[in-house]
mmCIF file of C-alpha atoms in Angstrom:
data_model
loop_
_atom_site.group_PDB
_atom_site.id
_atom_site.type_symbol
_atom_site.label_atom_id
_atom_site.label_comp_id
_atom_site.label_asym_id
_atom_site.label_seq_id
_atom_site.Cartn_x
_atom_site.Cartn_y
_atom_site.Cartn_z
ATOM 1 C CA MET A 766 -65.946 23.674 23.753
ATOM 2 C CA SER A 767 -64.352 25.339 26.417
ATOM 3 C CA PRO A 768 -60.709 23.906 27.332
ATOM 4 C CA SER A 769 -60.135 22.099 30.808
ATOM 5 C CA PRO A 770 -60.020 23.795 33.823
ATOM 6 C CA THR A 771 -57.726 20.857 34.923
ATOM 7 C CA ALA A 772 -55.252 21.608 31.184
ATOM 8 C CA LEU A 773 -52.073 20.754 31.529
ATOM 9 C CA PRO A 774 -48.942 24.292 31.215
ATOM 10 C CA PRO A 775 -46.866 23.506 29.197
ATOM 11 C CA VAL A 776 -44.310 20.493 30.169
ATOM 12 C CA ALA A 777 -40.741 20.021 29.275
ATOM 13 C CA PHE A 778 -39.253 16.379 29.251
ATOM 14 C CA ILE A 779 -35.354 16.489 30.118
ATOM 15 C CA GLY A 780 -34.528 13.478 28.017
ATOM 16 C CA GLY A 781 -37.039 11.151 25.873
ATOM 17 C CA GLY A 782 -36.197 7.957 26.388
ATOM 18 C CA ASN A 783 -38.604 4.726 27.189
ATOM 19 C CA MET A 784 -39.975 5.878 30.298
ATOM 20 C CA ALA A 785 -40.466 9.700 28.891
ATOM 21 C CA ARG A 786 -42.309 8.351 25.257
ATOM 22 C CA ALA A 787 -44.133 6.811 27.668
ATOM 23 C CA LEU A 788 -45.657 9.472 29.641
ATOM 24 C CA ILE A 789 -46.063 12.193 26.374
ATOM 25 C CA GLY A 790 -48.005 8.756 25.430
ATOM 26 C CA GLY A 791 -50.597 9.144 28.315
ATOM 27 C CA MET A 792 -50.547 12.370 28.122
ATOM 28 C CA VAL A 793 -51.488 13.201 24.475
ATOM 29 C CA ARG A 794 -54.229 10.471 24.715
ATOM 30 C CA GLY A 795 -55.489 12.223 28.043
ATOM 31 C CA GLY A 796 -55.878 15.409 25.352
ATOM 32 C CA ALA A 797 -52.439 17.021 26.639
ATOM 33 C CA SER A 798 -51.404 19.058 23.271
ATOM 34 C CA ALA A 799 -48.213 17.545 21.586
ATOM 35 C CA GLN A 800 -47.340 21.231 20.735
ATOM 36 C CA ASP A 801 -46.938 22.090 24.465
ATOM 37 C CA ILE A 802 -44.851 19.145 25.197
ATOM 38 C CA HIS A 803 -41.481 19.794 24.941
ATOM 39 C CA VAL A 804 -38.592 16.812 24.770
ATOM 40 C CA SER A 805 -34.576 17.317 24.920
ATOM 41 C CA GLU A 806 -33.089 14.310 23.868
ATOM 42 C CA PRO A 807 -29.061 14.265 22.210
ATOM 43 C CA TYR A 808 -29.955 11.057 20.140
ATOM 44 C CA ALA A 809 -31.705 11.742 17.326
ATOM 45 C CA PRO A 810 -33.273 8.366 16.107
ATOM 46 C CA ASN A 811 -35.172 9.106 20.008
ATOM 47 C CA ARG A 812 -36.200 12.975 18.823
ATOM 48 C CA GLU A 813 -37.581 11.603 15.017
ATOM 49 C CA GLY A 814 -39.266 8.966 16.613
ATOM 50 C CA LEU A 815 -41.086 10.989 19.517
ATOM 51 C CA ALA A 816 -41.674 13.877 16.981
ATOM 52 C CA THR A 817 -43.446 11.945 14.730
ATOM 53 C CA GLU A 818 -45.179 9.494 17.097
ATOM 54 C CA PHE A 819 -46.722 11.837 18.756
ATOM 55 C CA GLY A 820 -45.899 15.260 17.208
ATOM 56 C CA VAL A 821 -44.554 17.377 19.816
ATOM 57 C CA VAL A 822 -41.670 19.630 19.707
ATOM 58 C CA THR A 823 -38.050 18.050 20.137
ATOM 59 C CA THR A 824 -34.822 19.332 20.576
ATOM 60 C CA GLU A 825 -31.187 18.701 21.535
ATOM 61 C CA ASP A 826 -30.621 20.929 23.859
ATOM 62 C CA ASN A 827 -31.582 21.142 27.425
ATOM 63 C CA ALA A 828 -32.374 24.255 28.241
ATOM 64 C CA ASP A 829 -34.134 25.037 24.247
ATOM 65 C CA ALA A 830 -36.955 22.833 26.337
ATOM 66 C CA ALA A 831 -37.322 23.323 29.560
ATOM 67 C CA GLU A 832 -37.043 27.529 28.996
ATOM 68 C CA LYS A 833 -40.136 26.938 27.577
ATOM 69 C CA GLY A 834 -41.978 24.174 30.058
ATOM 70 C CA ALA A 835 -44.058 25.563 33.423
ATOM 71 C CA VAL A 836 -42.806 22.162 33.918
ATOM 72 C CA TRP A 837 -39.848 20.704 33.589
ATOM 73 C CA VAL A 838 -39.963 16.311 33.283
ATOM 74 C CA LEU A 839 -36.814 14.822 34.479
ATOM 75 C CA ALA A 840 -35.616 11.593 32.482
ATOM 76 C CA THR A 841 -32.286 11.542 32.269
ATOM 77 C CA LYS A 842 -30.259 8.578 33.577
ATOM 78 C CA PRO A 843 -29.126 9.332 37.192
ATOM 79 C CA GLN A 844 -25.699 9.581 36.178
ATOM 80 C CA VAL A 845 -25.297 11.938 34.036
ATOM 81 C CA LEU A 846 -28.086 14.412 36.533
ATOM 82 C CA ARG A 847 -26.515 16.666 38.530
ATOM 83 C CA SER A 848 -24.491 18.189 34.958
ATOM 84 C CA VAL A 849 -28.353 18.599 33.417
ATOM 85 C CA CYS A 850 -29.601 20.118 36.562
ATOM 86 C CA GLU A 851 -26.596 22.429 37.300
ATOM 87 C CA ALA A 852 -26.345 23.150 33.887
ATOM 88 C CA LEU A 853 -29.940 23.509 33.869
ATOM 89 C CA ALA A 854 -29.965 25.578 37.191
ATOM 90 C CA PRO A 855 -30.141 29.347 36.317
ATOM 91 C CA LEU A 856 -32.741 29.170 34.515
ATOM 92 C CA ALA A 857 -34.476 26.994 37.311
ATOM 93 C CA GLN A 858 -33.974 30.017 39.381
ATOM 94 C CA ALA A 859 -35.664 32.336 37.396
ATOM 95 C CA GLN A 860 -38.838 30.588 35.625
ATOM 96 C CA ARG A 861 -39.308 28.321 39.220
ATOM 97 C CA PRO A 862 -40.924 25.527 37.411
ATOM 98 C CA LEU A 863 -42.220 22.382 39.545
ATOM 99 C CA VAL A 864 -39.387 20.724 38.720
ATOM 100 C CA VAL A 865 -40.343 16.038 38.554
ATOM 101 C CA SER A 866 -38.277 13.480 38.372
ATOM 102 C CA ILE A 867 -38.357 10.130 37.807
ATOM 103 C CA ALA A 868 -34.615 8.800 38.397
ATOM 104 C CA ALA A 869 -34.035 6.237 39.929
ATOM 105 C CA GLY A 870 -31.967 7.132 43.586
ATOM 106 C CA ILE A 871 -31.848 10.747 43.064
ATOM 107 C CA THR A 872 -33.111 12.873 46.377
ATOM 108 C CA SER A 873 -35.574 16.190 46.050
ATOM 109 C CA ALA A 874 -32.182 16.973 48.006
ATOM 110 C CA GLN A 875 -30.477 16.515 45.918
ATOM 111 C CA LEU A 876 -32.445 17.750 43.323
ATOM 112 C CA ASP A 877 -32.934 20.798 44.787
ATOM 113 C CA ARG A 878 -29.581 21.801 45.511
ATOM 114 C CA TRP A 879 -28.611 20.779 42.143
ATOM 115 C CA LEU A 880 -30.871 23.248 40.473
ATOM 116 C CA GLY A 881 -29.923 26.566 43.472
ATOM 117 C CA GLY A 882 -32.539 26.168 45.809
ATOM 118 C CA GLY A 883 -36.460 26.623 46.618
ATOM 119 C CA ILE A 884 -37.260 24.627 43.853
ATOM 120 C CA ALA A 885 -40.983 22.701 44.131
ATOM 121 C CA VAL A 886 -39.588 18.911 43.241
ATOM 122 C CA VAL A 887 -41.819 16.084 43.124
ATOM 123 C CA ARG A 888 -39.510 12.853 42.999
ATOM 124 C CA THR A 889 -41.128 9.860 41.462
ATOM 125 C CA MET A 890 -40.780 5.765 40.742
ATOM 126 C CA PRO A 891 -42.950 4.961 37.550
ATOM 127 C CA ASN A 892 -42.621 1.671 36.421
ATOM 128 C CA THR A 893 -42.139 0.185 32.532
ATOM 129 C CA PRO A 894 -45.912 -1.348 32.593
ATOM 130 C CA ALA A 895 -46.572 2.414 32.078
ATOM 131 C CA LEU A 896 -45.916 1.798 28.464
ATOM 132 C CA LEU A 897 -49.729 0.174 28.538
ATOM 133 C CA GLY A 898 -51.056 3.076 30.863
ATOM 134 C CA ALA A 899 -50.871 -0.176 33.219
ATOM 135 C CA GLY A 900 -48.257 0.382 35.590
ATOM 136 C CA VAL A 901 -47.848 2.539 39.446
ATOM 137 C CA THR A 902 -45.962 5.166 40.323
ATOM 138 C CA GLY A 903 -44.740 5.903 44.438
ATOM 139 C CA LEU A 904 -44.404 9.746 44.432
ATOM 140 C CA CYS A 905 -42.757 11.905 47.414
ATOM 141 C CA ALA A 906 -42.700 16.213 47.789
ATOM 142 C CA THR A 907 -40.495 18.353 49.283
ATOM 143 C CA ALA A 908 -42.185 20.948 51.707
ATOM 144 C CA ALA A 909 -41.873 23.064 48.833
ATOM 145 C CA THR A 910 -44.451 21.952 46.817
ATOM 146 C CA SER A 911 -47.781 23.018 47.045
ATOM 147 C CA ASP A 912 -51.119 21.739 46.935
ATOM 148 C CA ALA A 913 -52.252 22.734 43.713
ATOM 149 C CA GLN A 914 -48.384 21.802 42.101
ATOM 150 C CA ARG A 915 -49.057 18.015 43.671
ATOM 151 C CA ALA A 916 -52.414 18.516 42.101
ATOM 152 C CA LEU A 917 -50.157 18.262 38.634
ATOM 153 C CA ALA A 918 -47.435 15.970 39.259
ATOM 154 C CA ASP A 919 -50.554 13.678 39.449
ATOM 155 C CA GLN A 920 -52.393 14.446 36.924
ATOM 156 C CA LEU A 921 -49.118 14.490 34.668
ATOM 157 C CA LEU A 922 -47.728 10.745 35.798
ATOM 158 C CA ARG A 923 -52.470 9.466 36.762
ATOM 159 C CA PRO A 924 -52.225 8.292 32.728
ATOM 160 C CA ALA A 925 -49.289 6.120 33.254
ATOM 161 C CA GLY A 926 -51.436 3.995 36.190
ATOM 162 C CA GLU A 927 -52.398 3.888 39.671
ATOM 163 C CA THR A 928 -50.161 6.640 41.527
ATOM 164 C CA VAL A 929 -48.873 5.988 45.121
ATOM 165 C CA TRP A 930 -47.815 9.377 47.492
ATOM 166 C CA ILE A 931 -45.506 8.390 50.260
ATOM 167 C CA ASP A 932 -44.669 10.968 53.254
ATOM 168 C CA ASP A 933 -41.353 9.974 54.484
ATOM 169 C CA GLU A 934 -38.628 10.191 51.414
ATOM 170 C CA ALA A 935 -36.214 7.108 53.118
ATOM 171 C CA LEU A 936 -39.532 4.845 51.208
ATOM 172 C CA MET A 937 -38.406 6.404 48.086
ATOM 173 C CA ASP A 938 -35.408 4.046 47.537
ATOM 174 C CA ALA A 939 -37.959 1.271 48.748
ATOM 175 C CA VAL A 940 -40.757 1.920 46.311
ATOM 176 C CA THR A 941 -38.065 1.858 43.985
ATOM 177 C CA ALA A 942 -37.148 -1.448 45.025
ATOM 178 C CA ALA A 943 -40.764 -2.976 45.478
ATOM 179 C CA SER A 944 -42.607 -1.574 42.019
ATOM 180 C CA GLY A 945 -39.673 0.396 40.001
ATOM 181 C CA SER A 946 -38.011 -3.010 40.008
ATOM 182 C CA GLY A 947 -40.811 -5.445 40.206
ATOM 183 C CA PRO A 948 -41.609 -6.388 36.885
ATOM 184 C CA ALA A 949 -38.433 -7.765 36.301
ATOM 185 C CA TYR A 950 -39.305 -9.833 38.669
ATOM 186 C CA VAL A 951 -41.941 -11.482 37.487
ATOM 187 C CA PHE A 952 -40.709 -11.796 34.280
ATOM 188 C CA LEU A 953 -38.271 -13.662 35.761
ATOM 189 C CA LEU A 954 -40.806 -15.797 37.636
ATOM 190 C CA ALA A 955 -41.757 -15.907 33.662
ATOM 191 C CA GLU A 956 -39.079 -17.480 32.153
ATOM 192 C CA ALA A 957 -38.305 -20.061 35.001
ATOM 193 C CA MET A 958 -42.148 -20.990 34.681
ATOM 194 C CA GLN A 959 -42.069 -21.524 31.175
ATOM 195 C CA ALA A 960 -38.485 -23.470 30.826
ATOM 196 C CA ALA A 961 -39.277 -25.601 33.666
ATOM 197 C CA ALA A 962 -42.128 -26.045 31.814
ATOM 198 C CA GLU A 963 -40.462 -27.315 28.665
ATOM 199 C CA ALA A 964 -38.339 -29.378 30.537
ATOM 200 C CA GLU A 965 -41.278 -31.487 31.400
ATOM 201 C CA GLY A 966 -41.723 -31.688 27.343
ATOM 202 C CA LEU A 967 -44.587 -29.007 26.860
ATOM 203 C CA PRO A 968 -44.386 -26.961 23.001
ATOM 204 C CA THR A 969 -42.397 -24.067 23.305
ATOM 205 C CA ASP A 970 -45.641 -21.747 22.146
ATOM 206 C CA ALA A 971 -48.486 -23.498 25.028
ATOM 207 C CA ALA A 972 -45.721 -23.222 27.498
ATOM 208 C CA ARG A 973 -45.309 -19.486 26.625
ATOM 209 C CA THR A 974 -49.242 -19.269 26.337
ATOM 210 C CA LEU A 975 -50.292 -21.144 29.105
ATOM 211 C CA VAL A 976 -47.681 -18.698 31.408
ATOM 212 C CA VAL A 977 -48.616 -15.436 30.365
ATOM 213 C CA GLU A 978 -52.049 -15.866 30.566
ATOM 214 C CA THR A 979 -52.095 -17.953 34.388
ATOM 215 C CA ILE A 980 -49.441 -14.600 35.404
ATOM 216 C CA ALA A 981 -51.841 -11.881 33.126
ATOM 217 C CA GLY A 982 -54.795 -14.111 34.997
ATOM 218 C CA ALA A 983 -53.872 -14.281 38.426
ATOM 219 C CA ALA A 984 -52.496 -10.761 38.534
ATOM 220 C CA ARG A 985 -56.343 -9.943 37.265
ATOM 221 C CA MET A 986 -57.571 -11.852 39.853
ATOM 222 C CA LEU A 987 -55.673 -10.239 42.944
ATOM 223 C CA LYS A 988 -56.066 -6.751 41.513
ATOM 224 C CA GLU A 989 -60.352 -7.190 41.047
ATOM 225 C CA SER A 990 -61.099 -9.811 43.392
ATOM 226 C CA GLY A 991 -60.408 -7.316 46.178
ATOM 227 C CA GLU A 992 -58.602 -10.853 48.051
ATOM 228 C CA THR A 993 -54.941 -10.598 49.807
ATOM 229 C CA ALA A 994 -52.207 -12.359 48.183
ATOM 230 C CA THR A 995 -52.755 -14.969 50.728
ATOM 231 C CA THR A 996 -56.293 -15.039 50.931
ATOM 232 C CA LEU A 997 -55.687 -16.277 46.583
ATOM 233 C CA ARG A 998 -52.932 -19.031 47.439
ATOM 234 C CA GLN A 999 -55.017 -20.348 49.959
ATOM 235 C CA ARG A 1000 -57.721 -20.657 48.233
ATOM 236 C CA VAL A 1001 -55.602 -22.274 45.520
ATOM 237 C CA THR A 1002 -53.977 -24.615 47.180
ATOM 238 C CA SER A 1003 -55.760 -27.594 48.019
ATOM 239 C CA PRO A 1004 -53.940 -30.144 51.146
ATOM 240 C CA ASN A 1005 -51.494 -32.748 49.644
ATOM 241 C CA GLY A 1006 -52.183 -31.491 46.147
ATOM 242 C CA THR A 1007 -50.270 -30.847 43.373
ATOM 243 C CA THR A 1008 -50.556 -27.024 44.582
ATOM 244 C CA GLN A 1009 -49.431 -28.145 47.785
ATOM 245 C CA ALA A 1010 -46.123 -30.006 46.808
ATOM 246 C CA ALA A 1011 -44.999 -26.761 44.568
ATOM 247 C CA LEU A 1012 -45.183 -24.593 47.120
ATOM 248 C CA ASP A 1013 -43.686 -26.720 49.916
ATOM 249 C CA ALA A 1014 -40.860 -26.913 46.745
ATOM 250 C CA PHE A 1015 -40.511 -23.326 47.120
ATOM 251 C CA ALA A 1016 -40.443 -22.835 50.819
ATOM 252 C CA ALA A 1017 -37.871 -25.512 50.499
ATOM 253 C CA GLY A 1018 -35.434 -23.787 48.660
ATOM 254 C CA GLY A 1019 -36.025 -20.689 50.412
ATOM 255 C CA PHE A 1020 -38.229 -18.908 48.335
ATOM 256 C CA THR A 1021 -39.713 -16.417 50.493
ATOM 257 C CA PRO A 1022 -36.339 -14.960 52.296
ATOM 258 C CA LEU A 1023 -35.023 -14.789 48.763
ATOM 259 C CA VAL A 1024 -37.686 -12.560 47.767
ATOM 260 C CA ALA A 1025 -36.559 -10.329 50.975
ATOM 261 C CA ALA A 1026 -32.915 -10.527 49.508
ATOM 262 C CA ALA A 1027 -33.468 -9.911 46.410
ATOM 263 C CA VAL A 1028 -35.636 -6.016 47.079
ATOM 264 C CA HIS A 1029 -33.123 -5.248 49.886
ATOM 265 C CA ALA A 1030 -31.055 -5.200 47.396
ATOM 266 C CA ALA A 1031 -32.188 -3.245 44.874
ATOM 267 C CA ARG A 1032 -32.773 -1.112 47.737
ATOM 268 C CA SER A 1033 -29.592 -0.602 49.067
ATOM 269 C CA ARG A 1034 -28.829 0.486 45.225
ATOM 270 C CA GLY A 1035 -30.879 2.849 45.066
ATOM 271 C CA ALA A 1036 -29.171 4.087 48.559
ATOM 272 C CA GLU A 1037 -26.175 3.877 46.696
ATOM 273 C CA LEU A 1038 -26.287 5.954 43.127
ATOM 274 C CA SER A 1039 -27.494 9.221 45.381
ATOM 275 C CA ALA A 1040 -24.489 8.256 47.500
ATOM 276 C CA ALA A 1041 -22.262 7.513 44.206
ATOM 277 C CA ASN A 1042 -24.020 10.879 41.565
ATOM 278 C CA ASP A 1043 -24.057 13.570 44.294
#
């Protein structure tokens, strides 16, 4: 069989945490060669786990991995990314890789500057359901990024779930607030619903199953029905019925403005991370 024309070039992951693991798993499931995936990770158990589970090449040295990659995926914590990039800047200038960042709150301009300038950078924000191939990723590319490189970044992230391209990078903190942090909002809702159900007398196992399957089913309806959330909510709400009573209680407690305040707080924190780590 001839090789696929869309095969990924060698990819270097700088950092081997959970999100890197999710992307690596998606690449391998999609047919990428494990020997063309190089991962630098300082924590030995993480390195060993990645090598054992996926067969990828691991090292504790960032430059050792980066020199083997045509694409660099920056997957470290935002707080250490500047020092990591500045140490790799000479190599970046020599190799001119496509740089894909999954670090929250760090702008493409910062990354380009730290890497010495003139680098093709795609800033992305995946979320944790990427671990199941059910995530969503916002992406934004710099002017130095070619159409082919944009397509390559999309191909790299696509196994993690849907991709959404954002033209204005200033909106990437809003992406982080809506979808990057968003799974935690759903988990918090699930916690609260289960606790409330148990307070009403349901056994723990029954409460958990009822809540989990309700959220999963509602999400599937929202995704597959083609209807808006507003339409689906109205359809399940009978006048003066049980659902209406619950929604009235949510409204009285300020549910909608509270969600808006939470998302805004997350967006603002993203901007703070950028400033704090510059």
